[in-house]
Structure formats: structure tokens, C-alpha cells
Coordinates of C-alpha atoms in Angstrom, one line a residue:
Chain T
M1 CA 90.6 96.6 132.9
E2 CA 90.1 94.3 129.8
F3 CA 86.9 96.0 128.0
L4 CA 88.6 98.8 128.3
V5 CA 91.8 97.8 127.0
S6 CA 90.7 96.2 124.6
A7 CA 88.1 99.0 123.3
A8 CA 90.9 101.0 122.9
I9 CA 92.7 98.6 120.6
G10 CA 90.0 98.1 118.9
L11 CA 89.2 102.0 118.5
L12 CA 92.9 102.0 117.5
T13 CA 93.2 99.9 114.5
A14 CA 89.4 100.4 113.6
S15 CA 90.7 104.8 112.9
G16 CA 94.2 103.8 111.5
L17 CA 92.4 101.9 108.7
Y18 CA 90.1 105.0 108.2
L19 CA 92.7 106.8 108.0
I20 CA 94.7 104.3 105.5
L21 CA 92.4 104.6 103.2
R22 CA 92.6 108.3 102.5
P23 CA 93.9 109.7 99.6
T24 CA 96.5 111.8 101.3
T25 CA 99.3 110.4 101.9
F26 CA 99.7 112.7 105.2
S27 CA 96.8 110.9 106.4
V28 CA 97.7 107.2 105.4
V29 CA 101.3 108.2 107.3
L30 CA 99.5 108.4 110.5
G31 CA 97.1 105.4 109.8
L32 CA 99.6 103.4 109.5
T33 CA 101.3 104.9 113.6
L34 CA 98.0 104.5 114.2
L35 CA 97.6 100.8 113.9
S36 CA 101.1 100.8 114.9
Y37 CA 99.9 101.7 118.2
A38 CA 97.2 99.0 118.3
V39 CA 99.5 96.4 117.2
N40 CA 102.4 97.3 120.1
A41 CA 100.3 97.8 122.2
L42 CA 98.8 93.8 121.7
I43 CA 101.6 92.3 122.3
F44 CA 103.0 94.1 125.0
F45 CA 99.0 92.8 126.7
G46 CA 99.4 89.5 125.5
G47 CA 102.2 89.0 128.2
R48 CA 98.5 89.6 130.3
L49 CA 97.1 92.3 132.3
G50 CA 98.1 92.8 135.7
A51 CA 100.5 95.1 137.9
S52 CA 102.6 95.2 139.8
A53 CA 104.4 92.7 139.0
P54 CA 107.8 92.4 139.0
P55 CA 109.7 91.7 135.9
L56 CA 112.4 89.5 137.4
I57 CA 112.0 86.4 140.0
L58 CA 113.2 87.9 143.2
P59 CA 112.8 86.5 146.8
G60 CA 109.2 87.0 148.5
T61 CA 107.8 88.5 145.0
D62 CA 105.1 85.1 144.1
G63 CA 105.2 85.1 139.7
H64 CA 106.5 87.7 137.3
A65 CA 105.1 89.6 133.8
D66 CA 106.5 87.9 131.1
P67 CA 109.5 89.4 130.2
L68 CA 109.2 88.8 126.5
P69 CA 106.3 90.0 125.1
Q70 CA 108.3 93.3 126.9
A71 CA 111.0 92.3 123.8
L72 CA 108.9 91.5 121.0
V73 CA 107.4 95.2 121.2
L74 CA 110.7 96.7 121.9
T75 CA 111.5 95.0 118.0
A76 CA 108.2 95.7 116.7
I77 CA 108.5 100.2 118.3
V78 CA 111.9 100.5 116.1
I79 CA 110.6 98.2 113.2
G80 CA 107.4 100.3 113.0
F81 CA 109.3 103.3 114.0
G82 CA 112.8 102.4 110.7
M83 CA 109.5 102.2 108.4
T84 CA 107.4 105.3 109.2
A85 CA 110.6 107.0 109.0
Y86 CA 111.4 105.7 105.2
L87 CA 107.7 106.0 104.4
V88 CA 107.6 109.6 105.3
A89 CA 110.5 110.2 102.6
L90 CA 109.4 108.7 100.4
A91 CA 105.7 110.3 100.8
L92 CA 107.8 113.6 100.8
K93 CA 110.2 111.7 97.7
A94 CA 106.7 111.2 96.0
K95 CA 105.0 114.9 96.3
G96 CA 108.8 117.0 94.9
E97 CA 108.5 115.5 92.1
S98 CA 104.7 115.5 90.8
G99 CA 103.9 118.7 92.9
N100 CA 100.8 116.4 94.9
D101 CA 100.0 114.6 98.0
H102 CA 97.9 112.8 96.1
V103 CA 98.9 108.3 97.4
D104 CA 99.4 108.2 93.1
A105 CA 101.3 110.3 92.8
G106 CA 101.0 112.4 89.8
E107 CA 96.9 111.0 89.5
E108 CA 94.8 114.2 88.3
R109 CA 92.0 114.2 90.5
Chain R
M1 CA 128.0 72.2 116.2
S2 CA 128.9 72.7 112.1
H3 CA 128.7 76.8 111.4
L4 CA 127.2 76.2 107.5
P5 CA 123.4 77.3 108.4
I6 CA 124.4 81.1 109.9
L7 CA 126.9 81.8 106.3
P8 CA 124.1 82.3 103.9
V9 CA 123.5 85.3 106.7
L10 CA 125.8 86.4 108.2
I11 CA 128.0 86.9 104.2
P12 CA 125.4 89.2 102.9
F13 CA 124.8 90.9 106.1
L14 CA 129.0 91.4 107.1
T15 CA 129.4 92.4 102.9
A16 CA 126.4 94.9 103.4
G17 CA 128.5 96.9 106.3
L18 CA 131.3 96.5 105.0
L19 CA 129.7 98.4 102.1
L20 CA 128.6 101.0 103.8
A21 CA 132.2 101.8 105.6
T22 CA 133.9 101.3 102.7
H23 CA 131.5 103.8 100.6
G24 CA 133.5 105.9 99.9
M25 CA 135.7 104.1 97.7
G26 CA 135.5 103.4 94.1
T27 CA 132.7 101.2 92.0
G28 CA 135.6 98.5 90.6
F29 CA 136.0 97.5 95.0
K30 CA 132.1 98.1 95.6
R31 CA 132.2 95.4 92.6
A32 CA 134.9 93.4 93.7
V33 CA 133.4 93.3 97.0
S34 CA 130.0 92.3 96.5
S35 CA 131.3 89.8 93.8
I36 CA 133.2 88.1 96.0
S37 CA 130.3 88.0 98.9
V38 CA 127.4 86.2 95.5
V39 CA 130.5 84.2 94.9
A40 CA 131.3 82.4 98.2
L41 CA 127.1 82.8 98.9
V42 CA 126.6 80.3 95.7
V43 CA 129.6 78.2 97.0
V44 CA 128.0 77.8 101.3
S45 CA 124.2 77.6 99.4
L46 CA 125.8 73.7 97.6
L47 CA 127.4 72.8 100.9
L48 CA 124.3 73.4 102.1
L49 CA 122.9 72.0 99.6
I50 CA 124.5 68.9 99.9
E51 CA 124.5 68.4 103.3
S52 CA 121.3 68.3 104.3
G53 CA 120.9 65.8 101.2
D54 CA 121.5 62.9 103.6
G55 CA 118.4 63.2 105.5
S56 CA 118.9 65.1 108.3
I57 CA 117.5 68.3 109.7
R58 CA 120.0 70.2 111.7
A59 CA 119.2 73.5 113.8
Y60 CA 121.8 75.7 114.7
R61 CA 121.1 77.6 117.9
L62 CA 122.0 81.0 118.1
G63 CA 124.8 81.4 121.4
D64 CA 123.6 77.6 122.4
W65 CA 120.4 78.8 123.8
P66 CA 117.6 75.7 124.0
A67 CA 115.7 75.1 121.4
P68 CA 112.1 77.3 121.8
F69 CA 113.3 79.8 124.4
G70 CA 116.9 80.7 122.1
I71 CA 116.9 81.8 117.4
V72 CA 117.1 78.5 116.1
L73 CA 118.2 78.4 112.0
V74 CA 116.7 75.4 110.9
T75 CA 118.2 73.8 107.5
D76 CA 116.9 70.5 105.8
R77 CA 116.4 70.2 102.5
L78 CA 113.8 72.8 101.5
A79 CA 115.7 76.0 102.9
A80 CA 118.8 74.3 101.4
I81 CA 117.0 74.1 98.1
M82 CA 115.7 77.5 98.8
V83 CA 119.1 78.9 99.9
T84 CA 120.4 78.4 97.2
L85 CA 117.3 79.6 94.5
T86 CA 118.2 82.5 96.1
A87 CA 121.7 82.5 95.8
M88 CA 121.5 81.6 92.0
L89 CA 119.4 84.7 91.2
A90 CA 121.5 87.1 92.9
A91 CA 124.6 85.8 90.5
A92 CA 122.9 86.7 88.0
A93 CA 121.1 89.8 89.2
L94 CA 124.7 90.9 90.7
L95 CA 125.9 90.4 87.1
T96 CA 123.4 92.0 85.4
A97 CA 123.5 95.1 87.8
L98 CA 128.0 95.3 86.9
S99 CA 126.9 96.5 83.4
G100 CA 125.5 99.5 84.5
T101 CA 122.2 99.8 86.9
D102 CA 124.3 99.5 89.5
T103 CA 125.8 102.9 89.1
E104 CA 122.7 104.8 88.5
G105 CA 121.7 105.6 92.1
R106 CA 123.6 105.1 95.6
H107 CA 124.1 101.7 97.4
F108 CA 122.9 100.0 95.9
H109 CA 124.8 97.3 96.7
V110 CA 124.4 97.7 100.4
F111 CA 120.4 97.5 100.1
F112 CA 121.7 94.1 97.2
H113 CA 122.9 92.4 100.2
L114 CA 120.6 93.3 103.3
Q115 CA 118.2 91.5 101.5
I116 CA 119.4 88.5 100.2
A117 CA 120.3 88.3 104.2
G118 CA 116.9 89.0 104.7
L119 CA 116.1 85.6 102.5
N120 CA 118.4 83.6 103.1
G121 CA 117.2 84.5 107.2
A122 CA 113.1 84.7 106.4
F123 CA 113.9 80.8 104.6
L124 CA 116.6 79.6 107.3
T125 CA 115.0 79.7 110.3
G126 CA 113.1 78.3 112.9
D127 CA 110.9 80.0 114.8
L128 CA 108.1 83.5 113.7
F129 CA 109.1 86.5 115.2
N130 CA 112.8 86.2 114.1
L131 CA 111.1 85.4 110.5
F132 CA 108.7 88.9 110.4
V133 CA 112.2 90.9 111.3
F134 CA 114.2 88.9 108.7
F135 CA 110.7 89.3 106.1
E136 CA 111.2 93.4 107.3
I137 CA 114.7 92.6 107.0
L138 CA 114.0 92.1 103.1
L139 CA 110.9 94.0 102.7
L140 CA 113.2 98.0 104.4
A141 CA 116.2 96.5 101.6
S142 CA 113.3 96.0 99.0
Y143 CA 112.1 99.9 98.8
A144 CA 115.0 101.1 99.1
L145 CA 116.2 98.8 95.3
L146 CA 112.5 99.6 94.4
A147 CA 113.3 103.0 94.4
H148 CA 116.9 102.9 93.2
G149 CA 117.3 104.9 90.1
G150 CA 114.6 107.1 90.2
G151 CA 111.4 108.1 88.8
V152 CA 108.2 108.8 89.2
T153 CA 106.9 105.6 88.2
R154 CA 109.2 103.9 90.7
T155 CA 107.4 106.5 93.6
R156 CA 103.7 105.8 92.6
A157 CA 105.4 102.4 92.3
G158 CA 107.2 102.7 95.9
L159 CA 104.7 103.8 97.7
A160 CA 101.1 101.5 96.8
Y161 CA 104.1 99.1 97.5
V162 CA 105.3 100.1 101.0
V163 CA 102.1 100.9 102.2
L164 CA 100.9 97.7 101.4
N165 CA 103.4 96.1 103.1
L166 CA 103.4 98.5 106.4
A167 CA 100.0 97.1 106.6
G168 CA 100.9 93.5 105.8
S169 CA 103.3 94.8 108.4
A170 CA 100.6 96.0 111.4
L171 CA 98.5 91.9 110.5
F172 CA 102.3 89.8 110.4
L173 CA 102.6 91.5 115.0
I174 CA 98.6 91.2 115.1
A175 CA 99.2 87.6 114.4
L176 CA 102.1 87.3 116.7
G177 CA 100.7 89.0 119.2
L178 CA 97.9 86.7 119.5
T179 CA 99.9 83.5 118.7
Y180 CA 102.1 84.6 122.0
G181 CA 98.8 85.6 123.7
T182 CA 97.0 82.3 123.5
L183 CA 99.9 79.3 122.2
G184 CA 102.1 81.0 124.6
T185 CA 105.6 80.7 122.4
L186 CA 106.7 81.2 118.3
N187 CA 108.6 78.9 117.7
M188 CA 107.6 76.1 114.9
A189 CA 108.4 73.7 116.3
D190 CA 107.1 74.0 119.4
L191 CA 103.9 75.9 117.9
A192 CA 103.8 72.1 116.4
R193 CA 103.3 70.9 119.8
V194 CA 101.7 72.7 121.1
L195 CA 98.5 73.4 119.3
P196 CA 97.0 69.8 119.9
M197 CA 97.0 70.7 123.7
V198 CA 94.6 73.9 123.3
A199 CA 91.5 74.0 125.1
F200 CA 88.8 73.5 123.0
G201 CA 87.5 77.2 123.9
D202 CA 90.2 78.1 122.5
Q203 CA 90.3 77.4 119.1
A204 CA 88.7 78.9 117.5
L205 CA 90.9 82.2 118.7
V206 CA 93.8 79.7 117.6
R207 CA 92.4 79.3 114.2
T208 CA 91.8 82.7 113.9
T209 CA 95.0 84.2 114.7
L210 CA 96.4 81.1 112.4
A211 CA 94.6 83.1 109.1
L212 CA 95.9 85.8 109.8
L213 CA 98.8 85.0 109.2
V214 CA 98.1 82.6 106.2
A215 CA 97.2 86.9 105.1
V216 CA 100.2 88.0 105.3
F217 CA 101.4 84.9 103.5
V218 CA 99.2 85.5 100.4
L219 CA 99.9 88.9 100.3
K220 CA 104.6 88.6 99.5
A221 CA 101.8 85.1 97.8
A222 CA 100.3 87.5 95.4
L223 CA 97.8 85.4 96.0
L224 CA 94.3 87.0 93.9
P225 CA 92.4 89.8 95.6
L226 CA 96.4 91.0 97.6
G227 CA 98.4 90.9 94.9
F228 CA 97.4 93.4 92.2
W229 CA 101.1 95.0 93.6
L230 CA 102.8 92.5 92.3
P231 CA 102.4 93.7 88.6
H232 CA 103.7 96.7 88.9
V233 CA 106.0 96.9 91.4
Y234 CA 107.7 94.2 88.9
T235 CA 108.2 96.8 85.2
A236 CA 108.6 99.8 87.4
A237 CA 111.8 98.7 89.8
T238 CA 115.6 98.7 87.5
L239 CA 116.6 94.8 86.1
P240 CA 118.2 93.5 88.3
V241 CA 116.3 94.4 90.8
A242 CA 113.1 92.9 88.9
V243 CA 115.6 89.7 88.3
L244 CA 115.7 90.2 92.4
F245 CA 112.0 89.9 93.1
V246 CA 111.4 87.2 91.5
I247 CA 112.0 85.2 94.8
M248 CA 109.7 87.6 97.0
T249 CA 107.1 86.2 95.4
K250 CA 108.4 82.7 96.6
V251 CA 109.0 84.0 100.2
G252 CA 105.1 84.0 100.2
I253 CA 104.2 80.6 100.0
Y254 CA 107.9 78.8 101.3
A255 CA 106.8 80.7 104.6
L256 CA 102.7 79.1 103.7
L257 CA 105.2 75.3 103.2
R258 CA 106.7 75.5 106.0
V259 CA 103.7 76.5 108.8
S260 CA 100.7 74.5 107.5
T261 CA 103.6 71.4 107.3
I262 CA 104.5 71.6 110.8
G263 CA 102.5 73.7 112.1
F264 CA 98.3 73.6 110.7
V265 CA 98.6 69.3 110.1
T266 CA 99.9 67.8 113.3
A267 CA 96.3 69.7 115.5
P268 CA 92.8 68.8 113.8
F269 CA 90.8 71.5 114.6
T270 CA 93.3 72.9 112.5
A271 CA 94.4 70.9 109.2
D272 CA 91.6 71.9 107.5
L273 CA 92.6 75.5 107.9
L274 CA 93.1 76.3 103.9
Q275 CA 90.3 73.9 101.9
P276 CA 89.1 74.6 100.1
W277 CA 89.5 78.9 99.8
L278 CA 93.0 78.5 98.6
A279 CA 92.1 76.2 96.3
W280 CA 90.1 78.5 94.3
L281 CA 91.7 82.1 95.0
A282 CA 95.0 79.9 93.4
I283 CA 92.8 79.5 90.6
G284 CA 91.4 83.0 90.3
T285 CA 94.6 84.4 91.0
I286 CA 96.1 82.4 87.3
A287 CA 92.6 83.8 85.8
L288 CA 93.9 86.4 87.0
G289 CA 97.5 86.6 85.8
S290 CA 95.8 84.7 82.8
I291 CA 93.9 88.0 81.7
G292 CA 96.8 90.7 81.8
A293 CA 99.0 88.6 80.7
L294 CA 96.5 89.2 77.6
A295 CA 96.1 92.4 78.2
A296 CA 99.4 93.9 78.4
A297 CA 100.8 96.8 75.8
R298 CA 105.0 95.3 76.4
L299 CA 107.1 92.0 77.6
S300 CA 107.5 93.6 80.9
V301 CA 104.6 93.2 81.2
V302 CA 103.2 89.6 80.5
V303 CA 106.2 88.4 83.0
A304 CA 105.0 90.8 85.8
N305 CA 101.4 88.4 85.3
I306 CA 103.8 84.6 84.6
V307 CA 104.6 85.2 87.9
M308 CA 101.4 85.8 88.4
I309 CA 100.0 83.5 87.3
S310 CA 103.4 80.4 88.5
S311 CA 102.9 81.6 91.9
G312 CA 98.3 81.1 91.8
T313 CA 100.1 77.4 90.4
L314 CA 102.5 76.8 93.2
L315 CA 100.2 77.9 95.6
L316 CA 97.4 75.1 94.0
G317 CA 100.1 72.6 94.8
V318 CA 100.4 73.8 98.6
A319 CA 96.4 73.9 98.4
A320 CA 96.4 69.9 97.8
G321 CA 98.8 69.1 100.7
G322 CA 100.8 65.6 100.5
V323 CA 104.3 64.1 99.7
N324 CA 103.4 64.6 95.6
A325 CA 102.2 67.7 95.8
Y326 CA 104.5 69.1 97.7
A327 CA 107.3 67.7 94.9
A328 CA 105.7 68.9 91.7
M329 CA 105.1 72.2 93.2
L330 CA 109.0 72.3 94.0
Y331 CA 109.7 70.9 90.8
Y332 CA 107.7 73.3 89.0
L333 CA 109.2 76.5 92.1
V334 CA 113.1 76.1 90.7
N335 CA 111.4 75.8 87.8
T336 CA 108.7 78.9 87.3
T337 CA 112.0 81.5 89.2
V338 CA 114.5 80.4 86.8
V339 CA 113.3 80.8 84.3
T340 CA 110.4 84.3 84.5
A341 CA 113.8 85.1 86.1
G342 CA 115.6 84.4 82.6
L343 CA 112.6 86.2 81.0
F344 CA 113.1 89.8 83.1
L345 CA 116.3 89.7 81.3
L346 CA 115.0 88.8 78.0
A347 CA 112.6 91.8 78.5
D348 CA 115.0 93.8 78.8
R349 CA 117.7 93.2 75.9
V350 CA 114.8 93.1 73.6
S351 CA 113.9 97.3 74.3
R352 CA 117.9 98.0 75.0
Q353 CA 117.6 96.8 70.7
R354 CA 114.0 98.3 69.5
G355 CA 115.7 101.4 71.4
A356 CA 112.3 104.1 71.2
V357 CA 110.0 100.8 70.8
A358 CA 111.5 99.6 73.8
D359 CA 109.5 96.2 73.7
F360 CA 106.3 97.0 73.7
F361 CA 104.5 94.9 70.8
E362 CA 104.9 97.3 68.5
K363 CA 106.7 97.5 65.0
G364 CA 110.4 98.6 65.5
P365 CA 113.8 98.8 64.3
R366 CA 115.4 95.2 63.7
M367 CA 117.2 94.0 66.1
A368 CA 121.1 93.3 65.4
G369 CA 121.1 90.2 67.4
I370 CA 118.5 88.5 66.1
L371 CA 119.0 84.9 65.9
A372 CA 120.6 85.2 69.3
T373 CA 117.8 86.7 71.4
G374 CA 115.0 84.9 68.8
G375 CA 117.2 81.4 70.1
A376 CA 116.9 82.5 73.7
Y377 CA 113.2 84.0 73.3
L378 CA 112.6 80.4 71.9
I379 CA 113.7 78.6 74.0
L380 CA 112.6 80.6 77.7
A381 CA 108.9 81.4 75.5
V382 CA 108.7 77.5 75.2
A383 CA 109.2 77.3 79.3
A384 CA 107.3 79.4 80.4
S385 CA 104.1 78.2 78.6
G386 CA 104.5 74.5 79.6
V387 CA 105.0 73.5 75.8
P388 CA 106.9 70.5 75.5
P389 CA 110.2 69.6 75.7
L390 CA 110.7 71.3 78.1
S391 CA 110.6 72.7 81.6
G392 CA 107.8 74.5 82.2
F393 CA 106.1 71.7 81.4
L394 CA 107.4 68.6 83.2
G395 CA 106.9 70.8 86.5
K396 CA 103.6 71.3 85.6
I397 CA 101.9 68.1 84.7
M398 CA 103.8 66.4 87.4
V399 CA 101.2 69.2 89.1
M400 CA 98.2 68.7 87.3
Q401 CA 99.1 64.9 87.5
S402 CA 99.6 65.4 92.1
L403 CA 96.3 67.5 92.4
Q404 CA 93.8 64.5 90.0
E405 CA 92.6 63.6 93.7
T406 CA 91.4 66.7 95.0
S407 CA 87.8 68.0 94.6
T408 CA 88.8 71.0 93.6
A409 CA 90.9 69.2 90.3
V410 CA 89.0 70.2 87.7
G411 CA 89.5 74.1 88.4
A412 CA 92.5 74.2 88.1
W413 CA 93.2 70.6 85.1
A414 CA 90.8 74.4 83.8
A415 CA 93.1 77.0 84.7
M416 CA 97.2 75.7 84.3
L417 CA 95.6 74.7 80.6
L418 CA 93.9 77.8 79.8
S419 CA 97.2 79.5 82.1
G420 CA 99.7 77.7 79.6
F421 CA 97.2 78.5 76.3
V422 CA 97.4 82.3 76.8
V423 CA 100.9 82.7 78.3
A424 CA 101.5 81.2 74.9
L425 CA 99.6 82.5 72.8
V426 CA 100.4 86.0 74.1
L427 CA 104.5 85.1 73.6
A428 CA 104.0 84.2 70.2
R429 CA 102.0 86.9 68.7
A430 CA 104.8 88.9 71.0
A431 CA 107.5 87.3 68.5
S432 CA 106.2 88.2 65.3
R433 CA 106.1 91.2 66.6
F434 CA 109.3 91.5 67.2
F435 CA 111.2 89.0 65.0
W436 CA 109.1 88.2 61.9
E437 CA 107.9 91.7 61.2
P438 CA 110.9 94.0 62.3
G439 CA 111.0 97.3 60.2
L440 CA 111.5 101.2 61.1
P441 CA 108.2 103.1 61.6
D442 CA 108.6 105.5 59.3
E443 CA 110.6 108.7 60.7
E444 CA 112.9 107.8 61.4
A445 CA 113.9 105.5 59.2
S446 CA 115.5 108.2 57.6
T447 CA 118.4 108.2 60.5
P448 CA 120.4 105.7 59.7
E449 CA 121.6 102.9 62.3
P450 CA 119.7 105.0 65.2
V451 CA 119.1 102.4 68.2
R452 CA 120.3 99.1 67.0
Q453 CA 123.6 98.8 68.3
I454 CA 123.8 97.5 71.8
S455 CA 126.3 99.3 74.3
S456 CA 129.8 97.7 74.9
N457 CA 129.1 97.5 78.4
T458 CA 126.0 94.6 78.2
G459 CA 128.4 91.6 77.7
S460 CA 127.4 90.6 81.7
T461 CA 123.9 91.0 81.6
D462 CA 124.0 88.6 78.3
A463 CA 125.7 86.7 80.1
A464 CA 123.1 86.6 83.2
L465 CA 120.8 86.7 81.0
S466 CA 122.7 83.2 79.6
G467 CA 123.3 81.8 82.6
M468 CA 119.3 81.5 83.3
I469 CA 118.5 79.0 80.7
A470 CA 121.7 77.0 81.0
C471 CA 120.2 76.7 84.5
A472 CA 116.5 76.2 82.7
I473 CA 117.6 73.7 80.3
V474 CA 120.0 71.2 82.9
I475 CA 116.2 71.4 85.2
V476 CA 115.2 69.8 81.5
L477 CA 118.3 67.6 81.7
G478 CA 118.3 66.8 84.7
A479 CA 115.1 65.9 85.9
A480 CA 115.6 62.7 87.3
P481 CA 117.7 63.3 90.7
I482 CA 116.4 66.9 90.9
S483 CA 112.5 65.7 91.7
D484 CA 114.3 63.1 93.5
Y485 CA 115.3 65.4 95.4
M486 CA 112.0 67.6 95.6
R487 CA 110.7 64.9 96.6
A488 CA 112.2 63.4 99.6
T489 CA 111.8 67.1 100.6
A490 CA 108.7 66.6 100.3
D491 CA 108.7 63.7 102.3
Q492 CA 110.1 64.6 105.5
L493 CA 107.6 68.3 104.5
A494 CA 105.3 65.6 105.5
R495 CA 106.5 64.0 108.9
P496 CA 106.6 67.2 110.8
A497 CA 107.9 64.4 113.8
G498 CA 111.4 64.3 112.7
Y499 CA 111.2 68.4 112.4
V500 CA 110.0 68.2 115.7
E501 CA 112.5 66.9 117.2
A502 CA 114.9 67.5 115.5
I503 CA 115.3 71.0 117.6
L504 CA 112.9 70.4 120.8
G505 CA 114.9 66.5 121.1
D506 CA 113.6 63.7 121.6
S507 CA 110.8 64.2 124.4
P508 CA 110.8 68.0 125.1
A509 CA 110.0 68.8 128.7
I510 CA 109.4 72.2 128.3
R511 CA 108.3 73.6 131.6
R512 CA 105.9 75.7 131.2
E513 CA 104.0 78.0 133.5
R514 CA 99.9 78.7 133.2
R515 CA 98.7 80.8 131.5
P516 CA 95.3 82.9 133.4

């Protein structure tokens, strides 16, 4: 399980990085989205992997899931989402102003 | 518990909210609200500076949750200095914006105050995740402010800046996730407590994690391989935004200083984390900034490169460590922030008076108020390049003295002296173009007085420029008390135990379950 999760995070990060280095803003946006998925998963699993551990301490249960990474990942998701939305708007603006989707808006290809 | 520490964050937040809610009101109303808020901010930050002057470290617990579990704001001398500096710059930037820039796009004042809230929050917080949140607030506001005014150049610079910082934020989150995963805390004071107790097998992972954190901070501080964004962004921004952005690189330097003094030094396996690579990269940054200044075709690009040089100089101080280095770099930090902000204002004044040729190093029309502009230029150029008798000289001497026992002293001295020489050379060359050989180019000579008049509403920009020059002179006249305060600050930084105790109490007995 640990191997599967870490491999998935690694794969997401690698794909994200590859896409960020592409010359069109569309792939860059996709790359950042993949990267933020990887990051969110990483934070979430920072609370350790486990099954059927309740998030609250209830009578009769032993052990509970760490609630803090869940709170952190919620914040990270919201911020990442807002930032991506702004980036998409900016990329559209750049495309409108320069007529192409190149990251160096307006640069000759 | 005094509520003073929350005010530098709360005032701009409330102002931004109010301005957003009343955005149908006229420009006059927005300007009045914005100005009142900035004045209040200056007053609060000065109070904070005085209150922290007694050497106490105060923890402000939000919601009164005890420290490692709840969020704390911490006010010590360093935080007070940074908040005051931000308030000063905000005042200058707002004065500049009042001359008309604020109406070039929508919601300027809203984003302006959000940016200040983010900056102050980043300086005051005692928690790494909270630092991330305030970083994002200030970044999101800065993205919008950078795009303020519109145009292809700004969009292009903005796109690169946003993508770079989003990647940086992802890296920050990775570092935070790993920190929590390995150490089980994100509170800076608690981090210092936990670090020496890390099991041997985890030390490599913790070291890597903290190195990632450092990478994020040096990206903000524009250290060599991560600093190429700076000149584009600073020159593309409108004037008030450029003035406010001067403090942005200092946020990275502040965060690095804070984390390294509280956290890294407490455990043997992280104490040498910044050695010796940071000093060499800082030297490289100074070299890159100097080359950029030499190659620049206009004054504002030169100033952006001076920001980069000063970033490198400040990081030399962080890399060296120790009371002397911290005291020197803090004095230099205040000086360079004020002077570069002043130079941005001056570059704008020059380009306003020279019309089409703007601040490019080309032959242009004779300026109207040449004595005033020239005098301001002389003062700021002397202070920026580090020629006696002004503050740049004092700051650089102090930094150089504090570095003389480090292993990289020779390289650092050479870089600082050469960069000072290059900056002096570039500014002198620019001055001879601007002030000594004026004259209209032939094709413009026929149209009389084409670009000479200063538009009537730029008085407040000039007031901001005068303010910055006055600050630069105050820094050198009050060098003794200011450097005493900085030394006391450095003392405080060099004793992280005091910080930990102020936040967690004498004998923290924090029950924490064993992590698998």
C-alpha cells in the first residue's frame, strides 16, 4: 500500500513537472493541477495510511486518524483551486492580447 | 493580553473588505479610506516597534488555544522592524498611487490592502502553515496588482510570475507535508523543541524537508538560480506596485532568517544546512545583479537589478550567521529597502519629465526641475552604491566586517566591492545622460516644449520620493540608535531558547502520540 501511494504521488509529480515545462499555457495549467493533486495527496498521507480509524475519539475505539492533515489539505485544496482559476483567467487574457497560447505571450514561435 | 499584534493584519483585511463592499462609491471615498487605514497602520507598527523595544517576545494566541495546537502571532524586535518597514513602504506606495495610478484598473486599493495584510501576517506568524497561508494571500494580491494597468508586457511578466510562484507554493506544501509527517508539528517554536529529538534514521529525511523549505524561501528572495523572474516583474509593474514589491524579496529573507535562527541551529544535524552553498549562491546573485545592471538600457531595470544585488548581500549575512552578521544585515536591509523604493520613484520622475525617451539611457529633452531631480538622484545614487557618507556605505561596511571570519570572506568581499563599483559606475553613466548632456533629439526640436511639463497631479508621487530620501538621511543620521536596535534584535535572534520559552512556556509537557 505504501509503495502504491508513494509511486502514485511520484508519478503525478513527474507528469506535472513535465507538463509545466511545455511551451503552451494550457499544458502548464494542466501540469500545475497534477502537481497540486500530488501535493494534496502527500499532505493527506502525512497523517499516515490506515483503514477504518475514526476521525474522532469515540468510546470503544482504539486509535483515531490524525485530524490535522485533513484540515491542512482542505486549506491547500481551496488555495490551489483559487490560484488555478486565476492562472486560467490570466492565460486567457494573454491569449486574447497576443493571439497565441505560448507561455512567452506574443513571442514569435 | 494586548491586542496590538493582530492589528497589523486586521486593519488591512477590514479595509480591503470595506472597500470591496463599497466599490460603487467614488474614487475620493476609496482614497480616503485607504489613506486612513495606512496612517493607522503606521501608528500601530510604531507602537509595536516601541513595545518590542524592551526585548520581550510576546505570543498572541488566537482564540486562546495553547501554543503548539492553536495559531500564534509572535511579536519580537525582528517582526516589529519588518512590520514598520512594510507600513512605511505602504505609505509611500499609496501616496504614489494617489496621483492617478489607482484609477487605471479596478479594485487597486482592495488588492493593495490584501497585499499588506499578507505581508504583515507573514512577518508576525509563528506557525509554518500559517506562513504558507499568508504567503498565498500576499502572492494572490501581488498577481492582481502586477496585472494592474493592463498591457501585454504586464500579462507576459504576470504569467511567468504566477506559474513560478504556483510551482513554489507546491514545493512549500510538499515541505510542510513532509515536516508534519516527520516531526508532527508545524509550530516554529515546537519545531525547535522537537528537532534535537529526531531519531537517527529520520534525520536525512528531515534535513531534505528543511532544504525544500529553504528552496521556497530563496525563490522569494530571488537567489541565483531562482532569481531570473525579478527584473521582469519589477519593471513591468506600475510604480506604486513596484515600490510595494521592494519588500517582497525581503519576505523570503525574513522567513529564511526566522526559520534558520529558531529551527536549524537547535539540532546538530541541521545546524550546517545553509553551509557553505548559500554564501556562494549569494555571491553569484550579486554578480548576476551587477551584470544585469551593466547591461540594462533603462534606469528602472538598473534599480530592479540593485534589488537583486541587495538580496544577495542580505543572504550573505544570513549564511554567515551570528550576532554581528544579523545586526549588520538588518541595518542594511532597512537601508536598501528605503533606497531602492526611492530609486523606483526617481526613475518614474525622470521618465515623466523626459517624455518619449522615458528613463532609457538616450539623449532626451532637458528636464524642468533639473536641480531637484538631480539632487534627489545624487543622494539616492550615493546611498545605493555604498559611497560614503550615506547609509549604503555604513550598511555595507558593517556587513563586510561581520563576514571577515567566514570561510567565504574573500569571495564575499570581492563581490560586494565590485558590485558597489558597478552600481556607482552605472548610476554615474546614467546621470551624465540624464543631467549633463540634455538636448532635444533633432526630430523633436521643432515642436516646442513637447514633453517637459510635469502633469499637475503628481505632487503626491514627489512627496513619496521626498519621504524616501528623508528616510535615507534619517537612517544615516540615526545610525547609532538604529544599529543598537538591530544589535539587540540580533541578540534576540541568536538566543532561540527565549523564543521557544515565550511561546511554549517554561517546561512544555506536550503529550503527543508516537508516530509509526
